[in-house]
C-alpha cells in the first residue's frame, strides 16, 4: 500500500510544480481547444514515474499469471502462422514480438505494457480535465490505477479505446470502429463499443439517458438470472476459472456502487449548469453512465463487472468537470475539499478492507521472484 501512497504524492508534487494558470472561462468549445493546466514536461515526468512504478509490480492481481504467459510466448513465426480472428490473437502477437525482438525478460514486457497503458489514460486527463492534479488524485483514489495493475490486458485495450476518444466524440465511425475491431483482438469484450457507439453521443440527461437507466435497472434486477446465463458462456474459459470462486463477491460491493453513481448524480444536479459548456460532455456523461450500470450489474455477474473497466476514466473526468463547476457556486464551495476527504477514505477502505493490504507488502512491487524482497 505504501507504494501507492508515495507514488501518488510524488506525481502530485510534479504536477503541482508544473502547474500553469488557466483562463477561468476556458471551456472545450472547438475541436482544437485543449484545457491543459500543467506544463507538458512536468506532465511527462509525472506520468513517466507512474508508468515506471506500474511496471515494477510483481504479485498484484493477475500480474504473475501474465509474467508466466510471457515466459511461454511462442516464437514470432509460429505466432504469425497461428493467426486467427476472434481468438485475441493480437495480444499473443504482441507478447511474441517483444519476446523475440526486444527482450525475454518479463520485467521488460511489463514495463512496456505499463507505458502503453498509462500514457494514453493520463494524456486523456491532461487534455480534457482542466485540472490534472485533481483528475489524477481521483484516478488513484477511485481505484482506476490499481485496477490497471490487475486487469492488465483489458486495461491495455481500454487505453487504446481512450486514445481513440476524439474519433468517437467527433463521430468518425470509419476510423473508430476499425480501431475497435483491432482492439477486440486484444480483448474480445471491446466489441461492445460497436453497440455503444450508436448511443454514446446522445444528449446527457435526455430521453436516451432515461432509456439507458431503465434498461440498466432491468439488467440489475434480472442479473441473478441473466448473470448466471452470461457467466455460463465463459465457464469453460480461463475467465470461468478465475471468477467462479467466492472471492469474486469481494470485488464489487455497495460502496463501490455508490461511488460509481456519484458523478451521474452530480451531473443530474448540474444538468442546467453543464448544458453546452463542454464540447464532449454528452459522450463523457454516457460513458460514465455505462460505468455505473455495469458496476451495479457486476454484483451478480463477473462479465458485467469486467465491462466497467472501459468506462472508469470517463467517470473520473465527468466528476472533475462537475465538481470544478460546482465550487464556483457559493452554496457548493465546500464540495471539492469534501470530495477529497471522502475519496481518500474510500481508497483506504478498498486497500485495507477489500484487498486486505498492509502498509508494507514486500512482494507486490519491485520484486522479480518470491525469494526477493522489495526495497520499498
CSV table of C-alpha atoms in Angstrom, one decimal, residues 85-367:
chain,number,residue,atom,x,y,z
A,85,UNK,CA,-9.8,-13.6,-35.9
A,86,UNK,CA,-11.7,-13.7,-32.7
A,87,UNK,CA,-9.2,-15.6,-30.5
A,88,UNK,CA,-7.4,-12.5,-29.1
A,89,UNK,CA,-4.5,-13.3,-31.4
A,90,UNK,CA,-3.2,-9.7,-31.4
A,91,UNK,CA,-2.2,-10.0,-27.7
A,92,UNK,CA,-0.3,-13.2,-28.4
A,93,UNK,CA,1.5,-11.5,-31.3
A,94,UNK,CA,2.3,-8.5,-29.0
A,95,UNK,CA,3.9,-10.9,-26.5
A,96,UNK,CA,5.8,-12.9,-29.1
A,97,UNK,CA,7.1,-9.7,-30.8
A,98,UNK,CA,8.5,-8.4,-27.5
A,99,UNK,CA,9.9,-11.8,-26.6
A,100,UNK,CA,11.6,-12.3,-30.0
A,101,UNK,CA,12.8,-8.9,-30.9
A,102,UNK,CA,13.1,-6.8,-27.7
A,103,UNK,CA,13.7,-8.9,-24.6
A,104,UNK,CA,12.9,-12.2,-23.0
A,105,UNK,CA,12.8,-10.6,-19.5
A,106,UNK,CA,9.2,-10.4,-18.4
A,107,UNK,CA,10.0,-7.3,-16.4
A,108,UNK,CA,10.7,-5.5,-19.8
A,109,UNK,CA,7.4,-6.8,-21.1
A,110,UNK,CA,5.6,-5.5,-18.1
A,111,UNK,CA,7.2,-2.1,-18.3
A,112,UNK,CA,6.4,-1.7,-22.0
A,113,UNK,CA,2.8,-2.7,-21.3
A,114,UNK,CA,2.6,-0.2,-18.4
A,115,UNK,CA,3.8,2.7,-20.6
A,116,UNK,CA,1.4,1.8,-23.4
A,117,UNK,CA,-1.4,1.7,-20.9
A,118,UNK,CA,-0.7,4.6,-18.5
A,119,UNK,CA,0.3,7.3,-21.0
A,120,UNK,CA,-3.0,7.3,-23.1
A,121,UNK,CA,-5.1,7.4,-19.9
A,122,UNK,CA,-3.1,10.2,-18.4
A,123,UNK,CA,-2.9,12.1,-21.7
A,124,UNK,CA,-6.7,12.0,-21.9
A,125,UNK,CA,-7.0,13.6,-18.5
A,126,UNK,CA,-4.2,16.1,-19.3
A,127,UNK,CA,-6.1,17.2,-22.4
A,128,UNK,CA,-9.6,17.4,-21.2
A,129,UNK,CA,-9.8,17.7,-17.4
A,130,UNK,CA,-8.5,21.3,-17.0
A,131,UNK,CA,-7.4,20.2,-13.5
A,132,UNK,CA,-4.8,17.5,-13.9
A,133,UNK,CA,-3.8,17.3,-10.3
A,134,UNK,CA,-7.4,16.7,-9.1
A,135,UNK,CA,-8.1,14.3,-12.0
A,136,UNK,CA,-5.0,12.2,-11.1
A,137,UNK,CA,-5.9,12.3,-7.5
A,138,UNK,CA,-9.4,10.8,-8.3
A,139,UNK,CA,-7.7,8.4,-10.8
A,140,UNK,CA,-5.9,6.9,-7.9
A,141,UNK,CA,-8.5,7.1,-5.1
A,142,UNK,CA,-11.4,5.9,-7.1
A,143,UNK,CA,-9.4,2.7,-8.0
A,144,UNK,CA,-8.5,3.3,-11.7
A,145,UNK,CA,-4.8,2.9,-11.1
A,146,UNK,CA,-5.0,-0.3,-9.0
A,147,UNK,CA,-7.5,-1.8,-11.5
A,148,UNK,CA,-5.0,-1.1,-14.3
A,149,UNK,CA,-2.4,-3.2,-12.4
A,150,UNK,CA,-4.8,-6.1,-12.2
A,151,UNK,CA,-6.8,-6.4,-15.4
A,152,UNK,CA,-3.7,-5.8,-17.5
A,153,UNK,CA,-4.9,-7.0,-20.9
A,154,UNK,CA,-8.3,-5.3,-20.6
A,155,UNK,CA,-6.8,-2.1,-19.4
A,156,UNK,CA,-4.4,-2.2,-22.3
A,157,UNK,CA,-7.5,-2.4,-24.6
A,158,UNK,CA,-9.1,0.4,-22.6
A,159,UNK,CA,-6.1,2.6,-23.1
A,160,UNK,CA,-6.3,2.2,-26.8
A,161,UNK,CA,-10.0,2.9,-26.9
A,162,UNK,CA,-9.4,6.0,-24.8
A,163,UNK,CA,-6.6,7.1,-27.2
A,164,UNK,CA,-9.3,7.0,-29.9
A,165,UNK,CA,-11.7,9.1,-27.9
A,166,UNK,CA,-11.5,12.1,-30.3
A,167,UNK,CA,-12.7,9.8,-33.1
A,168,UNK,CA,-15.6,8.6,-31.0
A,169,UNK,CA,-16.6,12.1,-29.9
A,170,UNK,CA,-16.3,13.5,-33.5
A,171,UNK,CA,-18.4,10.6,-34.8
A,172,UNK,CA,-15.7,9.4,-37.2
A,173,UNK,CA,-17.0,5.9,-37.3
A,174,UNK,CA,-15.0,4.9,-40.3
A,175,UNK,CA,-11.8,5.3,-38.2
A,176,UNK,CA,-13.1,4.5,-34.7
A,177,UNK,CA,-14.9,1.2,-35.5
A,178,UNK,CA,-11.9,-0.4,-37.3
A,179,UNK,CA,-9.9,0.5,-34.2
A,180,UNK,CA,-12.5,-1.2,-32.0
A,181,UNK,CA,-12.2,-4.3,-34.2
A,182,UNK,CA,-8.4,-4.3,-33.8
A,183,UNK,CA,-8.6,-3.7,-30.1
A,184,UNK,CA,-11.1,-6.6,-29.8
A,185,UNK,CA,-8.3,-8.9,-30.9
A,186,UNK,CA,-6.6,-8.0,-27.7
A,187,UNK,CA,-9.7,-8.3,-25.5
A,188,UNK,CA,-12.9,-9.6,-27.1
A,189,UNK,CA,-15.1,-7.6,-24.8
A,190,UNK,CA,-14.1,-4.4,-26.7
A,191,UNK,CA,-16.7,-5.4,-29.3
A,192,UNK,CA,-19.3,-3.8,-27.1
A,193,UNK,CA,-18.3,-0.4,-28.5
A,194,UNK,CA,-19.9,-1.4,-31.8
A,195,UNK,CA,-23.2,-1.1,-29.9
A,196,UNK,CA,-22.3,1.8,-27.6
A,197,UNK,CA,-21.1,3.9,-30.5
A,198,UNK,CA,-24.7,4.4,-31.6
A,199,UNK,CA,-25.8,6.0,-28.3
A,200,UNK,CA,-22.5,7.4,-26.9
A,201,UNK,CA,-23.1,10.9,-28.2
A,202,UNK,CA,-26.8,11.4,-27.3
A,203,UNK,CA,-27.8,14.2,-25.0
A,204,UNK,CA,-26.8,13.9,-21.4
A,205,UNK,CA,-29.8,13.6,-19.1
A,206,UNK,CA,-32.0,13.4,-22.1
A,207,UNK,CA,-34.5,10.8,-23.3
A,208,UNK,CA,-31.9,8.2,-24.3
A,209,UNK,CA,-30.3,8.6,-20.8
A,210,UNK,CA,-33.7,7.7,-19.2
A,211,UNK,CA,-34.0,4.7,-21.6
A,212,UNK,CA,-30.4,3.6,-20.7
A,213,UNK,CA,-31.3,3.9,-17.0
A,214,UNK,CA,-34.4,1.8,-17.4
A,215,UNK,CA,-32.5,-0.9,-19.3
A,216,UNK,CA,-29.8,-0.7,-16.7
A,217,UNK,CA,-32.2,-1.2,-13.8
A,218,UNK,CA,-33.8,-4.1,-15.7
A,219,UNK,CA,-30.3,-5.7,-16.1
A,220,UNK,CA,-29.6,-5.2,-12.4
A,221,UNK,CA,-32.9,-6.7,-11.3
A,222,UNK,CA,-32.6,-9.7,-13.7
A,223,UNK,CA,-28.9,-10.2,-13.1
A,224,UNK,CA,-29.3,-13.1,-10.6
A,225,UNK,CA,-30.8,-15.0,-13.6
A,226,UNK,CA,-29.2,-13.4,-16.7
A,227,UNK,CA,-25.9,-13.0,-15.0
A,228,UNK,CA,-25.6,-16.8,-14.5
A,229,UNK,CA,-26.5,-17.4,-18.1
A,230,UNK,CA,-23.9,-14.9,-19.3
A,231,UNK,CA,-21.3,-16.3,-16.9
A,232,UNK,CA,-22.1,-19.7,-18.4
A,233,UNK,CA,-20.6,-18.5,-21.7
A,234,UNK,CA,-17.2,-18.2,-20.0
A,235,UNK,CA,-17.4,-21.2,-17.7
A,236,UNK,CA,-15.1,-23.3,-19.9
A,237,UNK,CA,-12.5,-20.5,-20.3
A,238,UNK,CA,-9.7,-19.1,-18.1
A,239,UNK,CA,-12.2,-16.4,-17.1
A,240,UNK,CA,-14.6,-19.0,-15.8
A,241,UNK,CA,-11.9,-20.5,-13.6
A,242,UNK,CA,-10.9,-17.1,-12.4
A,243,UNK,CA,-14.3,-15.7,-11.4
A,244,UNK,CA,-16.0,-18.9,-10.2
A,245,UNK,CA,-14.8,-18.7,-6.7
A,246,UNK,CA,-16.3,-16.9,-3.7
A,247,UNK,CA,-13.6,-14.2,-3.8
A,248,UNK,CA,-15.4,-12.6,-6.7
A,249,UNK,CA,-18.1,-11.3,-4.3
A,250,UNK,CA,-15.5,-9.1,-2.7
A,251,UNK,CA,-14.8,-7.3,-6.0
A,252,UNK,CA,-17.9,-5.1,-6.2
A,253,UNK,CA,-19.9,-4.1,-3.1
A,254,UNK,CA,-22.4,-1.5,-2.2
A,255,UNK,CA,-19.7,1.1,-1.5
A,256,UNK,CA,-18.2,0.7,-5.0
A,257,UNK,CA,-21.7,1.0,-6.5
A,258,UNK,CA,-22.4,4.2,-4.6
A,259,UNK,CA,-19.1,5.7,-5.6
A,260,UNK,CA,-19.7,4.9,-9.2
A,261,UNK,CA,-23.0,6.7,-9.1
A,262,UNK,CA,-21.7,9.9,-7.6
A,263,UNK,CA,-20.6,11.5,-11.0
A,264,UNK,CA,-24.0,10.7,-12.5
A,265,UNK,CA,-25.9,12.1,-9.6
A,266,UNK,CA,-23.9,15.3,-9.7
A,267,UNK,CA,-24.5,15.5,-13.4
A,268,UNK,CA,-28.2,15.4,-12.9
A,269,UNK,CA,-28.0,18.1,-10.2
A,270,UNK,CA,-25.9,20.3,-12.6
A,271,UNK,CA,-27.7,19.5,-15.9
A,272,UNK,CA,-28.6,23.1,-16.5
A,273,UNK,CA,-25.2,24.5,-15.4
A,274,UNK,CA,-23.3,22.0,-17.6
A,275,UNK,CA,-25.5,22.2,-20.7
A,276,UNK,CA,-23.4,23.1,-23.7
A,277,UNK,CA,-20.4,24.0,-21.5
A,278,UNK,CA,-18.1,21.2,-22.6
A,279,UNK,CA,-17.9,20.1,-26.2
A,280,UNK,CA,-17.6,16.4,-25.4
A,281,UNK,CA,-19.8,16.4,-22.3
A,282,UNK,CA,-22.5,14.2,-23.8
A,283,UNK,CA,-20.1,11.5,-24.7
A,284,UNK,CA,-18.2,11.6,-21.4
A,285,UNK,CA,-21.5,11.5,-19.5
A,286,UNK,CA,-22.8,8.5,-21.4
A,287,UNK,CA,-19.6,6.6,-20.9
A,288,UNK,CA,-19.7,7.4,-17.1
A,289,UNK,CA,-23.4,6.2,-17.1
A,290,UNK,CA,-22.3,2.9,-18.7
A,291,UNK,CA,-19.7,2.6,-15.9
A,292,UNK,CA,-22.4,2.9,-13.2
A,293,UNK,CA,-24.7,0.5,-14.8
A,294,UNK,CA,-22.1,-2.2,-15.4
A,295,UNK,CA,-20.8,-1.7,-11.8
A,296,UNK,CA,-24.3,-2.3,-10.4
A,297,UNK,CA,-24.9,-5.4,-12.5
A,298,UNK,CA,-21.4,-6.6,-11.7
A,299,UNK,CA,-22.6,-7.6,-8.2
A,300,UNK,CA,-24.2,-10.6,-9.7
A,301,UNK,CA,-22.0,-11.3,-12.8
A,302,UNK,CA,-18.3,-11.3,-13.4
A,303,UNK,CA,-18.9,-10.5,-17.1
A,304,UNK,CA,-20.8,-7.2,-16.3
A,305,UNK,CA,-18.1,-6.3,-13.8
A,306,UNK,CA,-15.3,-6.6,-16.3
A,307,UNK,CA,-17.0,-4.3,-18.8
A,308,UNK,CA,-17.0,-1.4,-16.3
A,309,UNK,CA,-13.2,-1.1,-16.6
A,310,UNK,CA,-13.6,0.5,-20.0
A,311,UNK,CA,-15.5,3.4,-18.6
A,312,UNK,CA,-13.7,4.3,-15.3
A,313,UNK,CA,-11.6,7.1,-16.6
A,314,UNK,CA,-14.6,8.8,-18.2
A,315,UNK,CA,-16.3,8.7,-14.8
A,316,UNK,CA,-13.3,10.4,-13.3
A,317,UNK,CA,-13.4,13.1,-16.0
A,318,UNK,CA,-17.1,13.7,-15.5
A,319,UNK,CA,-16.6,14.0,-11.8
A,320,UNK,CA,-13.8,16.6,-12.2
A,321,UNK,CA,-15.9,18.7,-14.6
A,322,UNK,CA,-18.9,18.8,-12.3
A,323,UNK,CA,-17.1,19.4,-9.1
A,324,UNK,CA,-15.0,22.2,-10.6
A,325,UNK,CA,-18.1,23.9,-11.9
A,326,UNK,CA,-20.0,23.4,-8.6
A,327,UNK,CA,-17.3,25.1,-6.5
A,328,UNK,CA,-18.0,28.3,-8.4
A,329,UNK,CA,-21.5,28.4,-6.9
A,330,UNK,CA,-21.3,29.8,-3.3
A,331,UNK,CA,-23.6,27.1,-1.8
A,332,UNK,CA,-21.3,24.3,-3.1
A,333,UNK,CA,-18.0,25.9,-2.3
A,334,UNK,CA,-17.3,23.1,0.2
A,335,UNK,CA,-17.7,20.2,-2.2
A,336,UNK,CA,-14.2,19.8,-3.6
A,337,UNK,CA,-12.5,19.6,-0.3
A,338,UNK,CA,-15.2,17.3,1.0
A,339,UNK,CA,-14.8,15.1,-2.1
A,340,UNK,CA,-11.0,14.9,-1.5
A,341,UNK,CA,-11.6,13.6,2.0
A,342,UNK,CA,-14.4,11.1,1.1
A,343,UNK,CA,-12.4,9.6,-1.8
A,344,UNK,CA,-9.2,9.1,0.2
A,345,UNK,CA,-11.3,7.4,2.9
A,346,UNK,CA,-12.8,5.2,0.1
A,347,UNK,CA,-9.3,4.4,-1.2
A,348,UNK,CA,-8.2,3.4,2.3
A,349,UNK,CA,-11.3,1.2,2.7
A,350,UNK,CA,-10.6,-0.5,-0.6
A,351,UNK,CA,-7.0,-1.2,0.2
A,352,UNK,CA,-7.3,-2.2,3.8
A,353,UNK,CA,-10.7,-3.9,4.0
A,354,UNK,CA,-11.4,-5.1,0.4
A,355,UNK,CA,-7.9,-6.0,-0.8
A,356,UNK,CA,-6.7,-6.6,2.8
A,357,UNK,CA,-3.3,-4.9,2.1
A,358,UNK,CA,-0.9,-3.9,4.9
A,359,UNK,CA,1.2,-0.7,4.7
A,360,UNK,CA,4.2,-2.7,3.6
A,361,UNK,CA,3.8,-5.7,1.4
A,362,UNK,CA,7.2,-6.8,0.2
A,363,UNK,CA,6.0,-9.0,-2.7
A,364,UNK,CA,3.7,-6.5,-4.5
A,365,UNK,CA,6.3,-4.2,-6.1
A,366,UNK,CA,9.9,-4.1,-7.1
A,367,UNK,CA,10.4,-7.9,-6.9
